[in-house]
Tab-separated table of C-alpha atoms in Angstrom:
chain	number	residue	atom	x	y	z
Y	1	MET	CA	86.869	100.507	142.008
Y	2	ARG	CA	88.447	102.523	139.207
Y	3	ASP	CA	87.804	101.432	135.651
Y	4	THR	CA	90.997	100.628	133.754
Y	5	GLU	CA	91.639	100.941	130.053
Y	6	PRO	CA	92.221	97.622	128.251
Y	7	THR	CA	95.793	97.058	127.146
Y	8	VAL	CA	97.521	94.706	124.767
Y	9	SER	CA	98.711	91.450	126.318
Y	10	PRO	CA	102.248	91.380	127.774
Y	11	VAL	CA	103.195	88.740	125.200
Y	12	VAL	CA	102.189	90.912	122.238
Y	13	ASP	CA	103.689	94.023	123.838
Y	14	ALA	CA	107.052	92.316	124.326
Y	15	TRP	CA	106.980	90.831	120.834
Y	16	THR	CA	106.255	94.112	119.056
Y	17	LYS	CA	109.106	95.809	120.909
Y	18	SER	CA	111.665	93.105	120.209
Y	19	ARG	CA	110.596	91.884	116.784
Y	20	THR	CA	109.635	95.083	114.929
Y	21	SER	CA	112.085	97.140	112.908
Y	22	SER	CA	112.172	99.581	109.995
Y	23	ALA	CA	113.619	99.001	106.550
Y	24	GLN	CA	115.729	102.080	107.167
Y	25	ASP	CA	117.530	100.185	109.949
Y	26	TRP	CA	119.008	97.722	107.484
Y	27	HIS	CA	121.822	99.383	105.556
Y	28	ILE	CA	123.253	97.483	102.623
Y	29	GLU	CA	126.775	97.411	104.092
Y	30	ARG	CA	125.524	95.708	107.230
Y	31	LEU	CA	123.542	93.160	105.229
Y	32	MET	CA	126.439	92.319	102.928
Y	33	GLU	CA	128.681	91.796	105.935
Y	34	ALA	CA	126.087	89.485	107.508
Y	35	LYS	CA	125.258	87.583	104.327
Y	36	GLY	CA	128.191	85.191	104.471
Y	37	GLU	CA	127.353	81.897	102.760
Y	38	ASN	CA	123.624	82.593	102.589
Y	39	ARG	CA	121.991	82.483	99.176
Y	40	VAL	CA	119.021	84.798	98.603
Y	41	SER	CA	116.161	84.195	96.162
Y	42	VAL	CA	113.443	86.739	95.353
Y	43	VAL	CA	110.133	85.507	93.911
Y	44	LEU	CA	107.428	87.609	92.229
Y	45	PRO	CA	104.104	85.834	91.614
Y	46	ALA	CA	102.537	87.647	88.672
Y	47	TYR	CA	99.181	87.543	86.922
Y	48	ASN	CA	98.638	90.174	84.212
Y	49	GLU	CA	101.066	92.676	85.738
Y	50	GLU	CA	102.889	93.867	82.615
Y	51	ALA	CA	102.710	97.526	83.728
Y	52	THR	CA	104.523	97.043	87.044
Y	53	THR	CA	106.572	93.836	86.862
Y	54	GLY	CA	109.291	95.341	84.662
Y	55	PRO	CA	110.199	98.268	86.953
Y	56	ILE	CA	110.263	96.007	90.031
Y	57	VAL	CA	112.548	93.492	88.325
Y	58	SER	CA	114.828	96.233	86.980
Y	59	THR	CA	115.180	97.823	90.421
Y	60	ILE	CA	116.060	94.558	92.141
Y	61	ARG	CA	118.497	93.540	89.426
Y	62	GLU	CA	120.279	96.887	89.187
Y	63	ASP	CA	120.409	97.794	92.883
Y	64	LEU	CA	120.616	94.434	94.643
Y	65	MET	CA	122.284	92.130	92.120
Y	66	GLU	CA	124.572	94.256	89.945
Y	67	GLN	CA	125.602	97.120	92.242
Y	68	VAL	CA	125.835	94.809	95.265
Y	69	PRO	CA	125.361	91.013	95.214
Y	70	LEU	CA	122.744	90.821	97.973
Y	71	VAL	CA	120.216	88.920	95.828
Y	72	ASP	CA	121.461	85.821	94.009
Y	73	GLU	CA	118.323	84.717	92.185
Y	74	LEU	CA	115.323	86.636	90.817
Y	75	VAL	CA	112.353	84.636	89.533
Y	76	VAL	CA	108.970	85.760	88.218
Y	77	VAL	CA	106.290	83.062	88.334
Y	78	ASP	CA	103.858	83.648	85.474
Y	79	SER	CA	100.484	82.629	86.881
Y	80	ARG	CA	98.648	82.081	83.561
Y	81	SER	CA	98.868	85.708	82.438
Y	82	THR	CA	97.130	86.681	79.229
Y	83	ASP	CA	99.135	89.874	78.720
Y	84	ARG	CA	102.877	90.530	78.219
Y	85	THR	CA	103.881	89.982	81.851
Y	86	ALA	CA	106.310	87.154	81.073
Y	87	GLU	CA	107.900	88.982	78.149
Y	88	VAL	CA	108.333	92.215	80.104
Y	89	ALA	CA	109.786	90.433	83.140
Y	90	ARG	CA	112.267	88.505	81.024
Y	91	ALA	CA	113.371	91.651	79.197
Y	92	ALA	CA	113.932	93.394	82.539
Y	93	GLY	CA	116.301	90.662	83.666
Y	94	ALA	CA	114.283	88.111	85.617
Y	95	GLU	CA	114.138	84.407	85.066
Y	96	VAL	CA	110.524	83.611	84.183
Y	97	VAL	CA	108.903	80.278	84.958
Y	98	SER	CA	105.391	79.057	84.318
Y	99	GLN	CA	103.289	78.078	87.313
Y	100	ASP	CA	101.804	75.208	85.325
Y	101	GLU	CA	105.186	73.954	84.173
Y	102	ILE	CA	106.517	73.777	87.727
Y	103	THR	CA	103.417	71.993	89.048
Y	104	LYS	CA	103.057	69.692	86.048
Y	105	GLY	CA	101.943	66.245	87.167
Y	106	LEU	CA	100.303	67.592	90.329
Y	107	PRO	CA	96.621	68.518	90.702
Y	108	ARG	CA	95.937	71.802	88.896
Y	109	LEU	CA	95.292	74.584	91.383
Y	110	ALA	CA	94.648	78.262	90.808
Y	111	GLY	CA	95.551	81.488	92.539
Y	112	LYS	CA	98.413	83.298	94.179
Y	113	GLY	CA	99.177	80.639	96.766
Y	114	ASP	CA	100.033	78.082	94.133
Y	115	ALA	CA	102.216	80.587	92.285
Y	116	LEU	CA	104.117	81.223	95.527
Y	117	TRP	CA	104.539	77.481	96.023
Y	118	ALA	CA	105.880	77.148	92.471
Y	119	GLY	CA	108.339	79.975	93.135
Y	120	LEU	CA	109.598	78.252	96.257
Y	121	ALA	CA	109.923	74.989	94.339
Y	122	THR	CA	111.895	76.470	91.455
Y	123	THR	CA	114.407	78.524	93.468
Y	124	ASP	CA	117.294	77.288	95.563
Y	125	GLY	CA	118.175	80.091	97.996
Y	126	ASN	CA	118.163	79.199	101.673
Y	127	LEU	CA	116.488	82.601	102.211
Y	128	VAL	CA	113.449	83.342	100.039
Y	129	ALA	CA	111.685	86.704	99.755
Y	130	PHE	CA	108.277	87.135	98.114
Y	131	VAL	CA	107.219	90.443	96.569
Y	132	ASP	CA	103.865	91.235	94.935
Y	133	ALA	CA	104.186	92.187	91.270
Y	134	ASP	CA	101.615	95.012	91.288
Y	135	LEU	CA	103.628	97.516	93.350
Y	136	ARG	CA	104.219	100.981	91.959
Y	137	GLU	CA	107.147	103.213	92.921
Y	138	PHE	CA	108.968	100.106	94.155
Y	139	ARG	CA	112.235	100.730	96.011
Y	140	PRO	CA	115.050	98.298	96.922
Y	141	HIS	CA	114.508	98.872	100.658
Y	142	PHE	CA	111.466	96.588	100.372
Y	143	VAL	CA	113.809	93.626	99.865
Y	144	ARG	CA	116.538	94.903	102.180
Y	145	GLY	CA	114.062	95.318	105.011
Y	146	LEU	CA	112.696	91.797	104.657
Y	147	LEU	CA	116.171	90.258	104.635
Y	148	GLY	CA	117.649	92.271	107.496
Y	149	PRO	CA	116.279	90.273	110.465
Y	150	LEU	CA	116.935	86.934	108.740
Y	151	LEU	CA	120.560	87.733	107.951
Y	152	THR	CA	121.411	89.194	111.359
Y	153	ASN	CA	119.409	87.036	113.772
Y	154	PRO	CA	119.495	83.238	113.389
Y	155	SER	CA	116.544	82.856	115.785
Y	156	ILE	CA	114.190	84.585	113.315
Y	157	ASP	CA	112.642	82.334	110.672
Y	158	PHE	CA	110.087	84.605	109.001
Y	159	VAL	CA	109.714	88.341	108.369
Y	160	LYS	CA	106.478	90.103	107.402
Y	161	GLY	CA	106.372	93.549	105.844
Y	162	PHE	CA	103.975	96.315	106.857
Y	163	TYR	CA	103.373	99.813	105.509
Y	164	HIS	CA	101.004	102.700	105.018
Y	165	ARG	CA	98.455	101.900	102.315
Y	166	PRO	CA	96.821	105.126	101.119
Y	167	LEU	CA	93.583	104.561	99.226
Y	168	GLU	CA	94.063	106.134	95.811
Y	169	ASP	CA	91.721	108.749	94.363
Y	170	GLN	CA	90.439	109.602	97.834
Y	171	PRO	CA	90.881	112.961	99.579
Y	172	GLY	CA	93.021	113.145	102.689
Y	173	PRO	CA	96.658	112.568	103.651
Y	174	GLU	CA	98.549	109.427	102.699
Y	175	GLU	CA	98.709	108.499	106.384
Y	176	ASP	CA	94.949	107.808	106.353
Y	177	ASN	CA	95.915	104.203	105.533
Y	178	GLU	CA	92.444	103.354	104.242
Y	179	GLY	CA	93.782	100.699	101.862
Y	180	GLY	CA	93.719	97.787	104.334
Y	181	ARG	CA	89.970	97.323	104.424
Y	182	VAL	CA	89.778	93.516	104.621
Y	183	THR	CA	92.482	93.508	107.284
Y	184	GLU	CA	90.684	95.935	109.572
Y	185	LEU	CA	87.137	94.703	109.036
Y	186	MET	CA	87.729	90.954	109.101
Y	187	VAL	CA	91.231	89.507	109.428
Y	188	ARG	CA	92.395	91.473	112.448
Y	189	PRO	CA	89.233	90.685	114.472
Y	190	LEU	CA	89.542	86.981	113.587
Y	191	LEU	CA	93.210	86.784	114.585
Y	192	ASN	CA	92.542	88.623	117.844
Y	193	LEU	CA	89.706	86.223	118.657
Y	194	PHE	CA	91.394	82.923	117.882
Y	195	TRP	CA	95.158	83.569	117.702
Y	196	PRO	CA	95.699	86.625	119.937
Y	197	GLU	CA	99.473	86.085	119.868
Y	198	LEU	CA	99.356	87.394	116.278
Y	199	ALA	CA	97.633	90.630	117.291
Y	200	GLY	CA	100.890	92.576	116.959
Y	201	PHE	CA	101.132	92.132	113.195
Y	202	VAL	CA	100.306	95.448	111.545
Y	203	GLN	CA	99.627	94.017	108.081
Y	204	PRO	CA	98.762	90.303	108.323
Y	205	LEU	CA	97.727	90.289	104.648
Y	206	ALA	CA	100.887	91.964	103.379
Y	207	GLY	CA	102.193	90.386	100.176
Y	208	GLU	CA	105.834	91.095	101.010
Y	209	TYR	CA	107.538	88.597	103.317
Y	210	ALA	CA	110.629	86.409	103.564
Y	211	GLY	CA	111.634	83.242	105.349
Y	212	ARG	CA	114.110	80.444	105.704
Y	213	ARG	CA	113.616	77.704	103.151
Y	214	GLU	CA	113.780	74.928	105.714
Y	215	VAL	CA	110.706	76.455	107.378
Y	216	LEU	CA	108.799	77.522	104.247
Y	217	GLU	CA	109.049	74.030	102.779
Y	218	GLN	CA	107.118	72.664	105.768
Y	219	LEU	CA	104.099	74.908	105.127
Y	220	PRO	CA	101.039	74.107	103.016
Y	221	PHE	CA	100.170	76.903	100.574
Y	222	VAL	CA	96.496	77.843	100.398
Y	223	THR	CA	95.080	78.908	97.055
Y	224	GLY	CA	93.332	82.199	96.516
Y	225	TYR	CA	93.365	84.978	99.077
Y	226	GLY	CA	93.771	82.724	102.093
Y	227	VAL	CA	97.496	82.148	101.681
Y	228	GLU	CA	98.820	84.958	103.901
Y	229	THR	CA	96.398	84.252	106.756
Y	230	ALA	CA	97.127	80.524	106.673
Y	231	MET	CA	100.864	81.149	106.589
Y	232	LEU	CA	100.849	83.232	109.769
Y	233	VAL	CA	98.645	80.799	111.686
Y	234	ASP	CA	100.664	77.792	110.529
Y	235	LEU	CA	103.973	79.476	111.332
Y	236	LEU	CA	102.773	80.295	114.831
Y	237	GLY	CA	102.190	76.601	115.436
Y	238	LEU	CA	105.337	75.462	113.647
Y	239	VAL	CA	108.055	77.795	114.979
Y	240	GLY	CA	106.351	79.957	117.608
Y	241	LEU	CA	105.818	83.702	117.904
Y	242	ASP	CA	109.392	84.606	118.833
Y	243	ALA	CA	110.678	83.251	115.491
Y	244	LEU	CA	108.442	85.715	113.625
Y	245	SER	CA	109.264	89.347	112.899
Y	246	GLN	CA	107.877	92.379	111.059
Y	247	VAL	CA	109.468	95.305	109.231
Y	248	ASP	CA	108.090	98.732	108.362
Y	249	LEU	CA	108.536	99.181	104.605
Y	250	GLY	CA	107.162	102.711	104.426
Y	251	ILE	CA	104.414	103.411	101.884
Y	252	ARG	CA	102.968	100.779	99.562
Y	253	LYS	CA	101.230	101.893	96.385
Y	254	HIS	CA	99.340	99.445	94.217
Y	255	ARG	CA	95.969	99.016	92.613
Y	256	HIS	CA	92.944	98.576	94.870
Y	257	GLN	CA	90.014	96.263	94.324
Y	258	ASP	CA	86.344	97.129	94.430
Y	259	THR	CA	83.995	96.141	97.236
Y	260	GLU	CA	82.645	93.122	95.364
Y	261	ALA	CA	86.151	91.710	94.958
Y	262	LEU	CA	86.908	92.387	98.616
Y	263	GLY	CA	83.828	90.369	99.536
Y	264	ARG	CA	85.170	87.365	97.645
Y	265	MET	CA	88.555	87.838	99.282
Y	266	SER	CA	86.960	87.902	102.726
Y	267	ALA	CA	84.965	84.744	102.042
Y	268	GLN	CA	88.094	82.834	100.998
Y	269	ILE	CA	89.905	83.976	104.125
Y	270	MET	CA	86.972	82.796	106.249
Y	271	HIS	CA	87.204	79.356	104.623
Y	272	THR	CA	90.912	79.333	105.435
Y	273	VAL	CA	90.303	80.289	109.061
Y	274	TRP	CA	87.604	77.630	109.386
Y	275	ALA	CA	90.044	74.951	108.204
Y	276	ARG	CA	92.613	76.063	110.802
Y	277	LEU	CA	89.987	76.075	113.535
Y	278	GLN	CA	89.101	72.502	112.585
Y	279	GLN	CA	92.746	71.446	112.672
Y	280	GLN	CA	93.040	72.824	116.196
Y	281	GLY	CA	89.809	71.237	117.389
Y	282	TRP	CA	87.877	74.488	117.726
Y	283	ALA	CA	85.354	73.747	114.955
Y	284	VAL	CA	83.258	70.681	114.359
Y	285	PRO	CA	85.363	68.176	112.373
Y	286	GLY	CA	83.997	66.928	109.079
Y	287	THR	CA	81.914	70.040	108.441
Y	288	SER	CA	82.633	72.952	106.146
Y	289	PRO	CA	80.994	76.248	105.213
Y	290	ALA	CA	79.095	76.635	101.951
Y	291	ASN	CA	81.337	77.305	98.967
Y	292	LEU	CA	79.097	79.744	97.074
Y	293	LEU	CA	78.930	83.473	97.702
Y	294	ALA	CA	75.930	85.380	96.311
Y	295	GLN	CA	76.427	89.065	95.645
Y	296	PHE	CA	74.191	91.712	94.107
Y	297	ARG	CA	75.196	93.958	91.221
Y	298	ARG	CA	73.230	96.908	89.903
Y	299	GLY	CA	73.104	98.270	86.384
Y	300	ASP	CA	73.523	94.990	84.513
Y	301	SER	CA	71.395	93.762	81.632
Y	302	GLU	CA	70.537	90.630	83.607
Y	303	GLU	CA	68.713	92.475	86.391
Y	304	LEU	CA	65.917	90.442	87.954
Y	305	PRO	CA	62.322	91.665	88.376
Y	306	ASN	CA	61.573	93.311	91.740
Y	307	LEU	CA	65.260	93.267	92.679
Y	308	ASP	CA	66.609	95.814	90.207
Y	309	ARG	CA	69.835	93.890	90.564
Y	310	GLU	CA	71.676	90.931	89.122
Y	311	ILE	CA	72.627	88.072	91.434
Y	312	VAL	CA	76.286	87.140	90.939
Y	313	VAL	CA	77.451	83.827	92.422
Y	314	ASN	CA	81.109	82.873	92.912
Y	315	ASP	CA	82.803	79.766	94.257
Y	316	VAL	CA	84.930	80.963	97.186
Y	317	SER	CA	86.287	77.603	98.285
Y	318	VAL	CA	90.032	77.247	98.773
Y	319	GLN	CA	92.402	74.356	98.286
Y	320	GLU	CA	95.869	73.707	99.629
Y	321	ARG	CA	99.079	72.606	97.987
Y	322	ALA	CA	100.833	70.232	100.386
Y	323	PRO	CA	104.177	71.351	101.844
Y	324	LEU	CA	106.986	71.326	99.296
Y	325	ARG	CA	108.975	68.978	101.496
Y	326	GLU	CA	106.339	66.285	100.909
Y	327	LEU	CA	106.192	66.800	97.120
Y	328	ARG	CA	109.791	67.682	96.286
Y	329	HIS	CA	110.360	64.381	94.485
Y	330	LEU	CA	107.529	65.232	92.056
Y	331	VAL	CA	108.738	68.709	91.112
Y	332	PRO	CA	110.985	69.044	88.036
Y	333	ARG	CA	114.436	70.476	88.640
Y	334	ARG	CA	115.535	73.432	86.569
């Protein structure tokens, strides 16, 4: 009997062929023709991003709001920045809102997921695109690409971006794509094990995505680094694989985190996955992993005898903001 090479499942194969496109496919004329009565909001969650927020806002405003009215609303959610992020964003032409002001009266949560939730709560577009605020060399095709499938295909509810992520300051061509370390080492194996229908997503942790408000408002938003993983898993259960899509956005350049930070990110994602496994009956209900992550750091003044290292402990637990639909009556209107 001849050995055969393993292949991707027919479901994933069919999905990637029918639900994958490139930002270059979505020309502005086609999108404007398809826009009709749709209203588009773009949200940037930002924490201490004064160096990059301004150019992103300026590009969206000039190219997609003033030259052509594709985007109707541009909001930067200031997630407790201690630098000039809010001032720079406002000067570049964005409306700036405070994460804490939007969630006032609700339990205080921290992290990107809650900033995204606040952005969804404060905007009113029926199509909402989210863009990370730390991108460099940002181009308007990032937004065009995310909106293309939503504007032209009513059966698509959510679009995820993907891209090449060259690791800066490393030798080798940009196509090496070494930037997605947590994706390749942890998230992709987990999704393939427990939610194999999602195996076709190239960048499950991508920070650029867009969806229909009526769907996004039914999702809980996980705090910390678990938000993108939770969103994909929850969307799979809510609307099904065929309502999800992905778009190639080209090359993404942004700052990269060190290995210690990636460890904390991975731990938060594992907590998020555990919660989803419990919800689906695949993990023991009523139990949870430990919340503390111990890491070792060399060269610090607090090094311990015989270890030659400092032990650094971080709380990697995650919380969830309930779906906006359930809390809408508690959120202040602008």
